[in-house]
Amino acid sequence: MEPVPGVRRGPDRIALLAWTVAVVLALVMAGLAVVGVRAIGAQREVISDWWATAVAGTEAPPPYVEPLPGPPPVDRPGASEEAAAKDAGRVIVNPSWRVQPRSVYPNRAQRQGVESGRVELRCPVSAEGQIKSCWILSETPADAGFGQAALAGAVQARLQPRTVDGVAVPTTISFTMRFRLE
């Protein structure tokens, strides 16, 4: 059999391009699905708490607060001595609570039968004494909702900011929130 003039044999470039585009789109959609599942997981907990609250008729749960990404800043050894030498002769007042953090016991922990929890936080504090979010250093027990409850309570708190010679400056604080089912 002789080849027909004008007809090519072998892979068709348009078909190959279409196949490549289809594979790339499939990979992009899979990546979006993974990101979406993580976001849906966080929102599912918020919706679940809202639903349990609406059905139970109790007060609404606090809004979802995104924890700060990555590890918190680490204090360098000797940094406090450097700071003390630099601040010699200055009047420094460390931050103090104006409104202490309070949070609602997580519905998830209640459903799991967990009677107590503990969360360690490290939070940047603005010169105005506000906390926007925090790093969760530890959460015990994990996956019972205590971390999110602690974050929601922390952002509602207010501090008297740190001052140096009477001027408010941003700082970072660390504290522990304890939960007990009553």
Tab-separated table of C-alpha atoms in Angstrom, residues 4-116:
chain	number	residue	atom	x	y	z
A	4	VAL	CA	-1.531	8.884	0.187
A	5	PRO	CA	-0.112	12.258	-0.861
A	6	GLY	CA	-0.867	15.093	1.634
A	7	VAL	CA	-1.666	12.746	4.546
A	8	ARG	CA	0.882	12.524	7.324
A	9	ARG	CA	1.485	9.514	9.428
A	10	GLY	CA	2.530	9.700	13.055
A	11	PRO	CA	1.347	11.906	15.909
A	12	ASP	CA	-0.953	14.761	15.057
A	13	ARG	CA	0.388	18.023	16.510
A	14	ILE	CA	-3.064	19.381	17.367
A	15	ALA	CA	-4.037	16.170	19.150
A	16	LEU	CA	-0.730	16.218	21.050
A	17	LEU	CA	-1.306	19.860	22.070
A	18	ALA	CA	-4.879	19.085	23.177
A	19	TRP	CA	-3.650	16.117	25.229
A	20	THR	CA	-0.956	18.275	26.890
A	21	VAL	CA	-3.480	21.001	27.743
A	22	ALA	CA	-5.862	18.402	29.208
A	23	VAL	CA	-3.105	16.942	31.426
A	24	VAL	CA	-2.017	20.400	32.635
A	25	LEU	CA	-5.616	21.367	33.442
A	26	ALA	CA	-6.107	18.109	35.334
A	27	LEU	CA	-2.985	18.791	37.415
A	28	VAL	CA	-4.069	22.372	38.141
A	29	MET	CA	-7.537	21.214	39.181
A	30	ALA	CA	-6.019	18.566	41.464
A	31	GLY	CA	-3.839	21.235	43.104
A	32	LEU	CA	-6.829	23.524	43.589
A	33	ALA	CA	-8.766	20.628	45.069
A	34	VAL	CA	-6.055	20.028	47.700
A	35	VAL	CA	-6.006	23.720	48.653
A	36	GLY	CA	-9.800	23.757	48.680
A	37	VAL	CA	-10.001	20.717	50.964
A	38	ARG	CA	-7.788	22.438	53.539
A	39	ALA	CA	-9.879	25.611	53.451
A	40	ILE	CA	-13.086	23.613	53.573
A	41	GLY	CA	-11.798	21.717	56.621
A	42	ALA	CA	-11.228	24.969	58.525
A	43	GLN	CA	-14.587	26.391	57.513
A	44	ARG	CA	-16.353	23.094	58.255
A	45	GLU	CA	-15.384	23.446	61.921
A	46	VAL	CA	-16.687	27.021	62.024
A	47	ILE	CA	-19.961	25.966	60.396
A	48	SER	CA	-20.235	22.925	62.668
A	49	ASP	CA	-19.809	25.087	65.773
A	50	TRP	CA	-22.313	27.604	64.415
A	51	TRP	CA	-24.849	24.856	63.703
A	52	ALA	CA	-24.447	23.317	67.166
A	53	THR	CA	-24.838	26.771	68.709
A	54	ALA	CA	-27.891	27.645	66.597
A	55	VAL	CA	-29.586	24.341	67.422
A	56	ALA	CA	-28.650	24.509	71.117
A	57	GLY	CA	-29.744	28.152	71.324
A	58	THR	CA	-26.590	29.335	73.124
A	59	GLU	CA	-24.433	32.318	72.224
A	60	ALA	CA	-22.680	32.371	68.850
A	61	PRO	CA	-19.113	31.065	68.683
A	62	PRO	CA	-16.319	33.573	68.043
A	63	PRO	CA	-15.197	34.106	64.444
A	64	TYR	CA	-12.478	31.940	62.903
A	65	VAL	CA	-8.954	33.386	63.337
A	66	GLU	CA	-6.128	32.234	61.077
A	67	PRO	CA	-2.994	31.381	63.106
A	68	LEU	CA	0.236	33.082	62.049
A	69	PRO	CA	2.177	30.979	59.529
A	70	GLY	CA	5.571	29.450	60.127
A	71	PRO	CA	7.541	29.216	63.338
A	72	PRO	CA	7.527	32.150	65.773
A	73	PRO	CA	10.657	34.269	66.111
A	74	VAL	CA	13.255	32.728	68.390
A	75	ASP	CA	14.933	34.786	71.075
A	76	ARG	CA	18.685	34.858	70.546
A	77	PRO	CA	20.921	33.921	73.480
A	78	GLY	CA	22.453	37.083	74.893
A	79	ALA	CA	19.831	39.312	73.248
A	80	SER	CA	18.442	40.353	76.635
A	81	GLU	CA	21.902	41.529	77.767
A	82	GLU	CA	22.284	43.524	74.528
A	83	ALA	CA	18.831	45.041	74.996
A	84	ALA	CA	19.575	45.871	78.656
A	85	ALA	CA	22.808	47.627	77.688
A	86	LYS	CA	21.020	49.515	74.907
A	87	ASP	CA	18.092	50.459	77.166
A	88	ALA	CA	20.227	51.576	80.131
A	89	GLY	CA	18.800	54.772	81.575
A	90	ARG	CA	15.459	54.396	79.760
A	91	VAL	CA	12.076	53.973	81.425
A	92	ILE	CA	10.517	50.780	80.068
A	93	VAL	CA	7.038	49.578	80.994
A	94	ASN	CA	6.133	46.088	79.799
A	95	PRO	CA	2.646	45.328	78.444
A	96	SER	CA	-0.187	44.479	80.828
A	97	TRP	CA	-3.730	43.248	80.272
A	98	ARG	CA	-6.522	45.830	80.042
A	99	VAL	CA	-8.993	43.156	78.918
A	100	GLN	CA	-7.783	39.601	79.516
A	101	PRO	CA	-8.329	36.957	76.845
A	102	ARG	CA	-11.482	34.912	77.404
A	103	SER	CA	-12.729	32.171	75.188
A	104	VAL	CA	-15.602	29.777	74.778
A	105	TYR	CA	-15.043	26.093	75.524
A	106	PRO	CA	-14.877	24.394	72.090
A	107	ASN	CA	-17.930	22.371	71.007
A	108	ARG	CA	-15.638	19.782	69.425
A	109	ALA	CA	-13.964	19.135	72.801
A	110	GLN	CA	-17.367	18.792	74.461
A	111	ARG	CA	-18.508	16.303	71.804
A	112	GLN	CA	-15.300	14.299	72.315
A	113	GLY	CA	-15.768	14.272	76.096
A	114	VAL	CA	-12.559	16.234	76.754
A	115	GLU	CA	-12.719	17.903	80.176
A	116	SER	CA	-9.712	20.255	79.994
